[in-house]
Amino acid sequence: MGEPSVHPTEKPTDLFAIPIRQHTKRSDLCYEPFAGSGTQLVATEMSGRVCYAMELSPPFVAVALERLARLGLEPRLQIESNPV
């Protein structure tokens, strides 16, 4: 991973990037219902795909946003006040 783990179940980026590249085409959409620290978001960006992701835990949202900012990315956020 190259950085200290900030999520209890953080995965290596290639764990997502390899199947994403093998099973989708560039510009395809991916969905991540449990974004955690943003590993799949990073993998889809590195692979030229687009990812729609959700995360309910504000601390992990902050980690994912910081991680994406370090890559020069500015994700679009939609914040729900009453998550289900």
PDB file of N, CA and C in Angstrom:
ATOM      1  N   MET A   1       0.814  -1.186   0.000  1.00  0.00           N
ATOM      2  CA  MET A   1       0.000   0.000   0.000  1.00  0.00           C
ATOM      3  C   MET A   1       0.861   1.255   0.000  1.00  0.00           C
ATOM      4  N   GLY A   2       2.001   1.229   0.678  1.00  0.00           N
ATOM      5  CA  GLY A   2       2.876   2.376   0.656  1.00  0.00           C
ATOM      6  C   GLY A   2       2.587   3.429   1.700  1.00  0.00           C
ATOM      7  N   GLU A   3       1.446   3.380   2.335  1.00  0.00           N
ATOM      8  CA  GLU A   3       1.089   4.351   3.361  1.00  0.00           C
ATOM      9  C   GLU A   3       0.583   3.582   4.578  1.00  0.00           C
ATOM     10  N   PRO A   4       0.627   4.215   5.753  1.00  0.00           N
ATOM     11  CA  PRO A   4       0.089   3.524   6.927  1.00  0.00           C
ATOM     12  C   PRO A   4      -1.409   3.259   6.754  1.00  0.00           C
ATOM     13  N   SER A   5      -1.867   2.134   7.262  1.00  0.00           N
ATOM     14  CA  SER A   5      -3.278   1.785   7.162  1.00  0.00           C
ATOM     15  C   SER A   5      -4.114   2.684   8.062  1.00  0.00           C
ATOM     16  N   VAL A   6      -5.217   3.175   7.513  1.00  0.00           N
ATOM     17  CA  VAL A   6      -6.105   4.049   8.282  1.00  0.00           C
ATOM     18  C   VAL A   6      -7.507   3.456   8.387  1.00  0.00           C
ATOM     19  N   HIS A   7      -7.673   2.258   7.894  1.00  0.00           N
ATOM     20  CA  HIS A   7      -8.970   1.587   7.916  1.00  0.00           C
ATOM     21  C   HIS A   7      -8.727   0.148   8.368  1.00  0.00           C
ATOM     22  N   PRO A   8      -9.597  -0.408   9.200  1.00  0.00           N
ATOM     23  CA  PRO A   8      -9.336  -1.750   9.736  1.00  0.00           C
ATOM     24  C   PRO A   8      -9.303  -2.859   8.684  1.00  0.00           C
ATOM     25  N   THR A   9      -9.921  -2.647   7.526  1.00  0.00           N
ATOM     26  CA  THR A   9      -9.899  -3.680   6.483  1.00  0.00           C
ATOM     27  C   THR A   9      -9.374  -3.124   5.159  1.00  0.00           C
ATOM     28  N   GLU A  10      -8.422  -2.230   5.223  1.00  0.00           N
ATOM     29  CA  GLU A  10      -7.869  -1.617   4.013  1.00  0.00           C
ATOM     30  C   GLU A  10      -7.234  -2.670   3.110  1.00  0.00           C
ATOM     31  N   LYS A  11      -7.467  -2.530   1.809  1.00  0.00           N
ATOM     32  CA  LYS A  11      -6.973  -3.484   0.815  1.00  0.00           C
ATOM     33  C   LYS A  11      -5.926  -2.818  -0.076  1.00  0.00           C
ATOM     34  N   PRO A  12      -5.034  -3.614  -0.680  1.00  0.00           N
ATOM     35  CA  PRO A  12      -4.096  -3.063  -1.659  1.00  0.00           C
ATOM     36  C   PRO A  12      -4.861  -2.581  -2.900  1.00  0.00           C
ATOM     37  N   THR A  13      -4.419  -1.514  -3.504  1.00  0.00           N
ATOM     38  CA  THR A  13      -5.092  -0.946  -4.674  1.00  0.00           C
ATOM     39  C   THR A  13      -5.227  -1.969  -5.796  1.00  0.00           C
ATOM     40  N   ASP A  14      -4.201  -2.788  -6.023  1.00  0.00           N
ATOM     41  CA  ASP A  14      -4.263  -3.782  -7.107  1.00  0.00           C
ATOM     42  C   ASP A  14      -5.357  -4.826  -6.898  1.00  0.00           C
ATOM     43  N   LEU A  15      -5.776  -5.046  -5.673  1.00  0.00           N
ATOM     44  CA  LEU A  15      -6.861  -5.990  -5.421  1.00  0.00           C
ATOM     45  C   LEU A  15      -8.129  -5.542  -6.148  1.00  0.00           C
ATOM     46  N   PHE A  16      -8.301  -4.234  -6.300  1.00  0.00           N
ATOM     47  CA  PHE A  16      -9.425  -3.680  -7.055  1.00  0.00           C
ATOM     48  C   PHE A  16      -9.042  -3.416  -8.507  1.00  0.00           C
ATOM     49  N   ALA A  17      -7.840  -2.885  -8.734  1.00  0.00           N
ATOM     50  CA  ALA A  17      -7.450  -2.439 -10.076  1.00  0.00           C
ATOM     51  C   ALA A  17      -7.401  -3.580 -11.086  1.00  0.00           C
ATOM     52  N   ILE A  18      -6.891  -4.732 -10.687  1.00  0.00           N
ATOM     53  CA  ILE A  18      -6.757  -5.846 -11.640  1.00  0.00           C
ATOM     54  C   ILE A  18      -8.119  -6.304 -12.163  1.00  0.00           C
ATOM     55  N   PRO A  19      -9.094  -6.651 -11.299  1.00  0.00           N
ATOM     56  CA  PRO A  19     -10.392  -7.067 -11.851  1.00  0.00           C
ATOM     57  C   PRO A  19     -11.130  -5.930 -12.564  1.00  0.00           C
ATOM     58  N   ILE A  20     -10.930  -4.700 -12.119  1.00  0.00           N
ATOM     59  CA  ILE A  20     -11.567  -3.572 -12.806  1.00  0.00           C
ATOM     60  C   ILE A  20     -11.063  -3.499 -14.247  1.00  0.00           C
ATOM     61  N   ARG A  21      -9.754  -3.597 -14.428  1.00  0.00           N
ATOM     62  CA  ARG A  21      -9.183  -3.545 -15.783  1.00  0.00           C
ATOM     63  C   ARG A  21      -9.605  -4.753 -16.620  1.00  0.00           C
ATOM     64  N   GLN A  22      -9.740  -5.922 -15.991  1.00  0.00           N
ATOM     65  CA  GLN A  22     -10.073  -7.139 -16.735  1.00  0.00           C
ATOM     66  C   GLN A  22     -11.551  -7.239 -17.112  1.00  0.00           C
ATOM     67  N   HIS A  23     -12.427  -6.582 -16.346  1.00  0.00           N
ATOM     68  CA  HIS A  23     -13.864  -6.787 -16.556  1.00  0.00           C
ATOM     69  C   HIS A  23     -14.631  -5.537 -16.955  1.00  0.00           C
ATOM     70  N   THR A  24     -13.940  -4.426 -17.144  1.00  0.00           N
ATOM     71  CA  THR A  24     -14.602  -3.199 -17.589  1.00  0.00           C
ATOM     72  C   THR A  24     -13.744  -2.539 -18.659  1.00  0.00           C
ATOM     73  N   LYS A  25     -14.362  -1.581 -19.353  1.00  0.00           N
ATOM     74  CA  LYS A  25     -13.639  -0.810 -20.364  1.00  0.00           C
ATOM     75  C   LYS A  25     -13.382   0.590 -19.818  1.00  0.00           C
ATOM     76  N   ARG A  26     -12.403   1.278 -20.425  1.00  0.00           N
ATOM     77  CA  ARG A  26     -12.127   2.659 -20.030  1.00  0.00           C
ATOM     78  C   ARG A  26     -13.426   3.460 -20.106  1.00  0.00           C
ATOM     79  N   SER A  27     -13.621   4.340 -19.157  1.00  0.00           N
ATOM     80  CA  SER A  27     -14.801   5.209 -19.027  1.00  0.00           C
ATOM     81  C   SER A  27     -16.032   4.480 -18.503  1.00  0.00           C
ATOM     82  N   ASP A  28     -15.969   3.165 -18.269  1.00  0.00           N
ATOM     83  CA  ASP A  28     -17.104   2.456 -17.671  1.00  0.00           C
ATOM     84  C   ASP A  28     -17.343   2.963 -16.251  1.00  0.00           C
ATOM     85  N   LEU A  29     -18.561   2.729 -15.781  1.00  0.00           N
ATOM     86  CA  LEU A  29     -18.928   3.104 -14.417  1.00  0.00           C
ATOM     87  C   LEU A  29     -18.739   1.920 -13.478  1.00  0.00           C
ATOM     88  N   CYS A  30     -18.248   2.201 -12.284  1.00  0.00           N
ATOM     89  CA  CYS A  30     -18.127   1.211 -11.213  1.00  0.00           C
ATOM     90  C   CYS A  30     -18.892   1.739 -10.009  1.00  0.00           C
ATOM     91  N   TYR A  31     -19.309   0.837  -9.151  1.00  0.00           N
ATOM     92  CA  TYR A  31     -20.085   1.201  -7.966  1.00  0.00           C
ATOM     93  C   TYR A  31     -19.416   0.602  -6.737  1.00  0.00           C
ATOM     94  N   GLU A  32     -19.245   1.412  -5.709  1.00  0.00           N
ATOM     95  CA  GLU A  32     -18.636   0.961  -4.453  1.00  0.00           C
ATOM     96  C   GLU A  32     -19.550   1.364  -3.304  1.00  0.00           C
ATOM     97  N   PRO A  33     -20.356   0.424  -2.771  1.00  0.00           N
ATOM     98  CA  PRO A  33     -21.290   0.774  -1.705  1.00  0.00           C
ATOM     99  C   PRO A  33     -20.644   0.949  -0.332  1.00  0.00           C
ATOM    100  N   PHE A  34     -19.396   0.521  -0.179  1.00  0.00           N
ATOM    101  CA  PHE A  34     -18.698   0.637   1.104  1.00  0.00           C
ATOM    102  C   PHE A  34     -17.307   1.201   0.833  1.00  0.00           C
ATOM    103  N   ALA A  35     -17.205   2.500   0.596  1.00  0.00           N
ATOM    104  CA  ALA A  35     -15.972   3.119   0.094  1.00  0.00           C
ATOM    105  C   ALA A  35     -14.805   3.061   1.059  1.00  0.00           C
ATOM    106  N   GLY A  36     -15.070   3.047   2.354  1.00  0.00           N
ATOM    107  CA  GLY A  36     -13.971   2.980   3.324  1.00  0.00           C
ATOM    108  C   GLY A  36     -12.951   4.071   3.092  1.00  0.00           C
ATOM    109  N   SER A  37     -11.689   3.692   2.934  1.00  0.00           N
ATOM    110  CA  SER A  37     -10.616   4.676   2.764  1.00  0.00           C
ATOM    111  C   SER A  37     -10.413   5.083   1.307  1.00  0.00           C
ATOM    112  N   GLY A  38     -11.253   4.591   0.402  1.00  0.00           N
ATOM    113  CA  GLY A  38     -11.213   5.043  -0.987  1.00  0.00           C
ATOM    114  C   GLY A  38     -10.344   4.235  -1.930  1.00  0.00           C
ATOM    115  N   THR A  39      -9.978   3.017  -1.550  1.00  0.00           N
ATOM    116  CA  THR A  39      -9.091   2.223  -2.398  1.00  0.00           C
ATOM    117  C   THR A  39      -9.683   1.974  -3.781  1.00  0.00           C
ATOM    118  N   GLN A  40     -10.962   1.617  -3.861  1.00  0.00           N
ATOM    119  CA  GLN A  40     -11.561   1.378  -5.182  1.00  0.00           C
ATOM    120  C   GLN A  40     -11.647   2.674  -5.968  1.00  0.00           C
ATOM    121  N   LEU A  41     -11.871   3.797  -5.305  1.00  0.00           N
ATOM    122  CA  LEU A  41     -11.882   5.084  -6.007  1.00  0.00           C
ATOM    123  C   LEU A  41     -10.534   5.348  -6.664  1.00  0.00           C
ATOM    124  N   VAL A  42      -9.465   5.065  -5.944  1.00  0.00           N
ATOM    125  CA  VAL A  42      -8.116   5.236  -6.489  1.00  0.00           C
ATOM    126  C   VAL A  42      -7.907   4.272  -7.662  1.00  0.00           C
ATOM    127  N   ALA A  43      -8.299   3.017  -7.482  1.00  0.00           N
ATOM    128  CA  ALA A  43      -8.106   2.011  -8.533  1.00  0.00           C
ATOM    129  C   ALA A  43      -8.871   2.363  -9.803  1.00  0.00           C
ATOM    130  N   THR A  44     -10.102   2.837  -9.671  1.00  0.00           N
ATOM    131  CA  THR A  44     -10.870   3.185 -10.870  1.00  0.00           C
ATOM    132  C   THR A  44     -10.255   4.391 -11.568  1.00  0.00           C
ATOM    133  N   GLU A  45      -9.804   5.354 -10.810  1.00  0.00           N
ATOM    134  CA  GLU A  45      -9.152   6.524 -11.415  1.00  0.00           C
ATOM    135  C   GLU A  45      -7.887   6.103 -12.158  1.00  0.00           C
ATOM    136  N   MET A  46      -7.069   5.271 -11.529  1.00  0.00           N
ATOM    137  CA  MET A  46      -5.832   4.804 -12.166  1.00  0.00           C
ATOM    138  C   MET A  46      -6.121   3.994 -13.433  1.00  0.00           C
ATOM    139  N   SER A  47      -7.297   3.383 -13.498  1.00  0.00           N
ATOM    140  CA  SER A  47      -7.662   2.531 -14.627  1.00  0.00           C
ATOM    141  C   SER A  47      -8.498   3.258 -15.674  1.00  0.00           C
ATOM    142  N   GLY A  48      -8.767   4.537 -15.466  1.00  0.00           N
ATOM    143  CA  GLY A  48      -9.549   5.300 -16.433  1.00  0.00           C
ATOM    144  C   GLY A  48     -11.035   5.011 -16.388  1.00  0.00           C
ATOM    145  N   ARG A  49     -11.526   4.555 -15.235  1.00  0.00           N
ATOM    146  CA  ARG A  49     -12.951   4.301 -15.055  1.00  0.00           C
ATOM    147  C   ARG A  49     -13.538   5.372 -14.142  1.00  0.00           C
ATOM    148  N   VAL A  50     -14.857   5.370 -14.008  1.00  0.00           N
ATOM    149  CA  VAL A  50     -15.560   6.314 -13.137  1.00  0.00           C
ATOM    150  C   VAL A  50     -16.205   5.507 -12.021  1.00  0.00           C
ATOM    151  N   CYS A  51     -16.080   5.980 -10.786  1.00  0.00           N
ATOM    152  CA  CYS A  51     -16.639   5.239  -9.657  1.00  0.00           C
ATOM    153  C   CYS A  51     -17.640   6.091  -8.885  1.00  0.00           C
ATOM    154  N   TYR A  52     -18.798   5.514  -8.640  1.00  0.00           N
ATOM    155  CA  TYR A  52     -19.778   6.098  -7.731  1.00  0.00           C
ATOM    156  C   TYR A  52     -19.653   5.316  -6.430  1.00  0.00           C
ATOM    157  N   ALA A  53     -19.414   6.025  -5.340  1.00  0.00           N
ATOM    158  CA  ALA A  53     -19.146   5.349  -4.072  1.00  0.00           C
ATOM    159  C   ALA A  53     -19.963   5.959  -2.945  1.00  0.00           C
ATOM    160  N   MET A  54     -20.177   5.148  -1.912  1.00  0.00           N
ATOM    161  CA  MET A  54     -20.867   5.608  -0.705  1.00  0.00           C
ATOM    162  C   MET A  54     -20.054   5.196   0.507  1.00  0.00           C
ATOM    163  N   GLU A  55     -20.131   6.010   1.545  1.00  0.00           N
ATOM    164  CA  GLU A  55     -19.532   5.662   2.838  1.00  0.00           C
ATOM    165  C   GLU A  55     -20.301   6.420   3.903  1.00  0.00           C
ATOM    166  N   LEU A  56     -20.762   5.708   4.926  1.00  0.00           N
ATOM    167  CA  LEU A  56     -21.545   6.328   5.996  1.00  0.00           C
ATOM    168  C   LEU A  56     -20.694   6.894   7.123  1.00  0.00           C
ATOM    169  N   SER A  57     -19.474   6.436   7.277  1.00  0.00           N
ATOM    170  CA  SER A  57     -18.631   6.853   8.395  1.00  0.00           C
ATOM    171  C   SER A  57     -17.863   8.135   8.051  1.00  0.00           C
ATOM    172  N   PRO A  58     -18.203   9.268   8.679  1.00  0.00           N
ATOM    173  CA  PRO A  58     -17.522  10.531   8.368  1.00  0.00           C
ATOM    174  C   PRO A  58     -15.996  10.469   8.473  1.00  0.00           C
ATOM    175  N   PRO A  59     -15.413   9.779   9.462  1.00  0.00           N
ATOM    176  CA  PRO A  59     -13.946   9.725   9.489  1.00  0.00           C
ATOM    177  C   PRO A  59     -13.355   9.050   8.250  1.00  0.00           C
ATOM    178  N   PHE A  60     -14.007   8.014   7.738  1.00  0.00           N
ATOM    179  CA  PHE A  60     -13.490   7.345   6.544  1.00  0.00           C
ATOM    180  C   PHE A  60     -13.736   8.175   5.291  1.00  0.00           C
ATOM    181  N   VAL A  61     -14.838   8.921   5.260  1.00  0.00           N
ATOM    182  CA  VAL A  61     -15.065   9.851   4.144  1.00  0.00           C
ATOM    183  C   VAL A  61     -13.920  10.854   4.100  1.00  0.00           C
ATOM    184  N   ALA A  62     -13.539  11.377   5.257  1.00  0.00           N
ATOM    185  CA  ALA A  62     -12.434  12.345   5.319  1.00  0.00           C
ATOM    186  C   ALA A  62     -11.131  11.725   4.820  1.00  0.00           C
ATOM    187  N   VAL A  63     -10.868  10.485   5.202  1.00  0.00           N
ATOM    188  CA  VAL A  63      -9.653   9.792   4.755  1.00  0.00           C
ATOM    189  C   VAL A  63      -9.676   9.635   3.235  1.00  0.00           C
ATOM    190  N   ALA A  64     -10.802   9.193   2.687  1.00  0.00           N
ATOM    191  CA  ALA A  64     -10.905   8.992   1.235  1.00  0.00           C
ATOM    192  C   ALA A  64     -10.725  10.313   0.493  1.00  0.00           C
ATOM    193  N   LEU A  65     -11.338  11.376   0.998  1.00  0.00           N
ATOM    194  CA  LEU A  65     -11.202  12.682   0.340  1.00  0.00           C
ATOM    195  C   LEU A  65      -9.763  13.170   0.369  1.00  0.00           C
ATOM    196  N   GLU A  66      -9.097  12.980   1.496  1.00  0.00           N
ATOM    197  CA  GLU A  66      -7.690  13.385   1.604  1.00  0.00           C
ATOM    198  C   GLU A  66      -6.824  12.573   0.639  1.00  0.00           C
ATOM    199  N   ARG A  67      -7.094  11.299   0.575  1.00  0.00           N
ATOM    200  CA  ARG A  67      -6.335  10.418  -0.318  1.00  0.00           C
ATOM    201  C   ARG A  67      -6.507  10.840  -1.779  1.00  0.00           C
ATOM    202  N   LEU A  68      -7.738  11.149  -2.173  1.00  0.00           N
ATOM    203  CA  LEU A  68      -8.001  11.581  -3.543  1.00  0.00           C
ATOM    204  C   LEU A  68      -7.388  12.946  -3.822  1.00  0.00           C
ATOM    205  N   ALA A  69      -7.413  13.827  -2.834  1.00  0.00           N
ATOM    206  CA  ALA A  69      -6.804  15.154  -3.002  1.00  0.00           C
ATOM    207  C   ALA A  69      -5.306  15.033  -3.260  1.00  0.00           C
ATOM    208  N   ARG A  70      -4.653  14.087  -2.597  1.00  0.00           N
ATOM    209  CA  ARG A  70      -3.213  13.878  -2.826  1.00  0.00           C
ATOM    210  C   ARG A  70      -2.928  13.442  -4.257  1.00  0.00           C
ATOM    211  N   LEU A  71      -3.934  12.871  -4.924  1.00  0.00           N
ATOM    212  CA  LEU A  71      -3.789  12.474  -6.325  1.00  0.00           C
ATOM    213  C   LEU A  71      -4.218  13.596  -7.276  1.00  0.00           C
ATOM    214  N   GLY A  72      -4.604  14.733  -6.708  1.00  0.00           N
ATOM    215  CA  GLY A  72      -5.040  15.859  -7.527  1.00  0.00           C
ATOM    216  C   GLY A  72      -6.476  15.747  -8.005  1.00  0.00           C
ATOM    217  N   LEU A  73      -7.275  14.923  -7.345  1.00  0.00           N
ATOM    218  CA  LEU A  73      -8.668  14.718  -7.742  1.00  0.00           C
ATOM    219  C   LEU A  73      -9.607  15.487  -6.830  1.00  0.00           C
ATOM    220  N   GLU A  74     -10.685  15.978  -7.403  1.00  0.00           N
ATOM    221  CA  GLU A  74     -11.711  16.670  -6.626  1.00  0.00           C
ATOM    222  C   GLU A  74     -13.038  15.956  -6.847  1.00  0.00           C
ATOM    223  N   PRO A  75     -13.375  15.003  -5.982  1.00  0.00           N
ATOM    224  CA  PRO A  75     -14.632  14.274  -6.168  1.00  0.00           C
ATOM    225  C   PRO A  75     -15.837  15.169  -5.935  1.00  0.00           C
ATOM    226  N   ARG A  76     -16.919  14.825  -6.605  1.00  0.00           N
ATOM    227  CA  ARG A  76     -18.186  15.522  -6.364  1.00  0.00           C
ATOM    228  C   ARG A  76     -18.902  14.787  -5.239  1.00  0.00           C
ATOM    229  N   LEU A  77     -19.375  15.540  -4.269  1.00  0.00           N
ATOM    230  CA  LEU A  77     -20.026  14.936  -3.105  1.00  0.00           C
ATOM    231  C   LEU A  77     -21.511  15.219  -3.105  1.00  0.00           C
ATOM    232  N   GLN A  78     -22.274  14.239  -2.658  1.00  0.00           N
ATOM    233  CA  GLN A  78     -23.684  14.431  -2.364  1.00  0.00           C
ATOM    234  C   GLN A  78     -23.869  13.941  -0.943  1.00  0.00           C
ATOM    235  N   ILE A  79     -24.259  14.830  -0.071  1.00  0.00           N
ATOM    236  CA  ILE A  79     -24.393  14.488   1.344  1.00  0.00           C
ATOM    237  C   ILE A  79     -25.862  14.330   1.680  1.00  0.00           C
ATOM    238  N   GLU A  80     -26.202  13.188   2.230  1.00  0.00           N
ATOM    239  CA  GLU A  80     -27.566  12.909   2.672  1.00  0.00           C
ATOM    240  C   GLU A  80     -27.641  13.134   4.172  1.00  0.00           C
ATOM    241  N   SER A  81     -28.623  13.891   4.615  1.00  0.00           N
ATOM    242  CA  SER A  81     -28.725  14.183   6.043  1.00  0.00           C
ATOM    243  C   SER A  81     -29.357  13.045   6.836  1.00  0.00           C
ATOM    244  N   ASN A  82     -30.117  12.188   6.187  1.00  0.00           N
ATOM    245  CA  ASN A  82     -30.769  11.066   6.868  1.00  0.00           C
ATOM    246  C   ASN A  82     -30.437   9.758   6.167  1.00  0.00           C
ATOM    247  N   PRO A  83     -29.187   9.272   6.317  1.00  0.00           N
ATOM    248  CA  PRO A  83     -28.851   8.018   5.638  1.00  0.00           C
ATOM    249  C   PRO A  83     -29.684   6.864   6.167  1.00  0.00           C
ATOM    250  N   VAL A  84     -30.012   5.959   5.294  1.00  0.00           N
ATOM    251  CA  VAL A  84     -30.829   4.794   5.659  1.00  0.00           C
ATOM    252  C   VAL A  84     -29.936   3.698   6.172  1.00  0.00           C
TER     253      VAL A  84
END
